[in-house]
Each structure stands twice: as structure tokens, then as C-alpha cells.
mmCIF file of C-alpha atoms in Angstrom:
data_model
loop_
_atom_site.group_PDB
_atom_site.id
_atom_site.type_symbol
_atom_site.label_atom_id
_atom_site.label_comp_id
_atom_site.label_asym_id
_atom_site.label_seq_id
_atom_site.Cartn_x
_atom_site.Cartn_y
_atom_site.Cartn_z
ATOM 1 C CA MET A 442 133.413 81.142 67.048
ATOM 2 C CA VAL A 443 130.470 81.658 69.443
ATOM 3 C CA HIS A 444 129.729 85.220 70.439
ATOM 4 C CA LYS A 445 129.204 85.701 74.220
ATOM 5 C CA ALA A 446 127.263 88.605 75.637
ATOM 6 C CA ARG A 447 127.585 89.858 79.294
ATOM 7 C CA LEU A 448 125.038 90.818 81.777
ATOM 8 C CA THR A 449 125.836 92.926 84.858
ATOM 9 C CA LEU A 450 123.769 92.508 87.801
ATOM 10 C CA ASP A 451 123.964 94.979 90.723
ATOM 11 C CA MET A 452 122.917 93.929 94.124
ATOM 12 C CA SER A 453 123.875 94.742 97.693
ATOM 13 C CA SER A 454 126.759 93.060 99.347
ATOM 14 C CA ASP A 455 124.358 91.255 101.618
ATOM 15 C CA GLU A 456 122.541 89.797 98.672
ATOM 16 C CA HIS A 457 125.826 88.872 96.936
ATOM 17 C CA ALA A 458 126.949 87.058 100.140
ATOM 18 C CA TYR A 459 123.715 85.154 100.475
ATOM 19 C CA LEU A 460 123.733 84.168 96.965
ATOM 20 C CA LYS A 461 127.377 83.092 97.036
ATOM 21 C CA ILE A 462 126.691 80.937 100.190
ATOM 22 C CA ALA A 463 123.515 79.429 98.542
ATOM 23 C CA CYS A 464 125.441 78.413 95.407
ATOM 24 C CA ALA A 465 128.168 77.033 97.467
ATOM 25 C CA LYS A 466 125.708 74.814 99.389
ATOM 26 C CA LEU A 467 124.184 73.749 96.090
ATOM 27 C CA GLY A 468 127.506 72.918 94.537
ATOM 28 C CA MET A 469 127.204 75.164 91.680
ATOM 29 C CA THR A 470 128.607 78.485 90.558
ATOM 30 C CA MET A 471 126.660 81.787 90.765
ATOM 31 C CA ARG A 472 126.825 81.889 87.026
ATOM 32 C CA GLU A 473 125.171 78.371 86.828
ATOM 33 C CA PHE A 474 122.653 79.317 89.266
ATOM 34 C CA MET A 475 121.589 82.641 87.616
ATOM 35 C CA LEU A 476 121.468 80.958 84.130
ATOM 36 C CA LEU A 477 119.297 78.065 85.625
ATOM 37 C CA ALA A 478 116.932 80.196 87.354
ATOM 38 C CA THR A 479 116.650 82.676 84.472
ATOM 39 C CA PHE A 480 115.750 79.904 81.994
ATOM 40 C CA GLU A 481 113.371 78.133 84.376
ATOM 41 C CA LYS A 482 111.585 81.347 84.894
ATOM 42 C CA MET A 483 111.526 82.037 81.201
ATOM 43 C CA GLU A 484 110.091 78.515 80.635
ATOM 44 C CA LYS A 485 107.342 79.261 83.249
ATOM 45 C CA ILE A 486 106.502 82.494 81.556
ATOM 46 C CA GLU A 487 106.324 80.874 78.179
ATOM 47 C CA ASP A 488 103.995 78.003 79.594
ATOM 48 C CA ASP A 489 101.830 80.500 81.140
ATOM 49 C CA TRP A 490 101.505 82.530 77.854
ATOM 50 C CA LEU A 491 100.908 79.379 75.774
ATOM 51 C CA ALA A 492 98.062 78.325 78.177
ATOM 52 C CA GLU A 493 96.475 81.770 78.233
ATOM 53 C CA LYS A 494 96.582 81.671 74.382
ATOM 54 C CA ALA A 495 95.058 78.175 74.376
ATOM 55 C CA HIS A 496 92.312 79.237 76.697
ATOM 56 C CA GLN A 497 91.627 82.359 74.365
ATOM 57 C CA THR A 498 91.461 80.078 71.225
ATOM 58 C CA LEU A 499 88.968 77.667 73.128
ATOM 59 C CA LYS A 500 86.728 80.629 73.974
ATOM 60 C CA ARG A 501 86.728 81.663 70.355
ATOM 61 C CA ILE A 502 85.841 78.102 69.339
ATOM 62 C CA GLU A 503 83.066 77.878 71.771
ATOM 63 C CA SER A 504 81.623 81.243 70.727
ATOM 64 C CA GLY A 505 81.633 80.236 67.070
ATOM 65 C CA LYS A 506 84.201 82.845 66.176
ATOM 66 C CA GLU A 507 86.685 80.387 65.198
ATOM 67 C CA LYS A 508 86.170 77.190 63.213
ATOM 68 C CA ILE A 509 87.706 73.832 63.674
ATOM 69 C CA SER A 510 88.276 70.943 61.328
ATOM 70 C CA SER A 511 88.826 67.276 62.175
ATOM 71 C CA TRP A 512 92.182 65.767 61.146
ATOM 72 C CA LYS A 513 90.340 63.449 58.593
ATOM 73 C CA LYS A 514 89.099 66.457 56.881
ATOM 74 C CA VAL A 515 92.294 68.437 56.707
ATOM 75 C CA ARG A 516 94.273 65.367 55.614
ATOM 76 C CA LYS A 517 91.840 64.899 52.673
ATOM 77 C CA ARG A 518 92.488 68.520 51.633
ATOM 78 C CA LEU A 519 96.266 67.997 51.719
ATOM 79 C CA VAL A 520 96.418 64.824 49.816
#
């Protein structure tokens, strides 16, 4: 059995009505819309975080603080 968790979101009645109308126009439930929007935002945040981490790593490599190895060298060490 899958455990389900609940999230309560307080909003004004105007915001609720606007969301409900928008979802109806999109042909989706408010639950579907909120989950889709939430996970799309989470993916964007994760992409931004990974890009920043990659940028920092490249800066460390360029400054000589971090070493790199070619795939050929790594493969030789593993085999």
C-alpha cells in the first residue's frame, strides 16, 4: 500500500476561483495543475543548482584547484 501525504494550501477565494477557472480551461484538475507546476518548478531549481555546481567545478579546474583525468587514464586504472 502506498502512503499518501496531504498538503493544505491557503489562498483567497479570488485566487481559488481564478485557479479553478484556469484549470477548467486547461482541462485538468486543480490537483493535477498544482502537482505539475510544483514538479516543473522543482526541476528548474535542480537544473539551476546543477548548472551552478558545474560552473564552480569548471572554475576550480581552470584555477588548478581541481585535477582532471582523461577517460583513457581512468579506464587504465580501473582495468
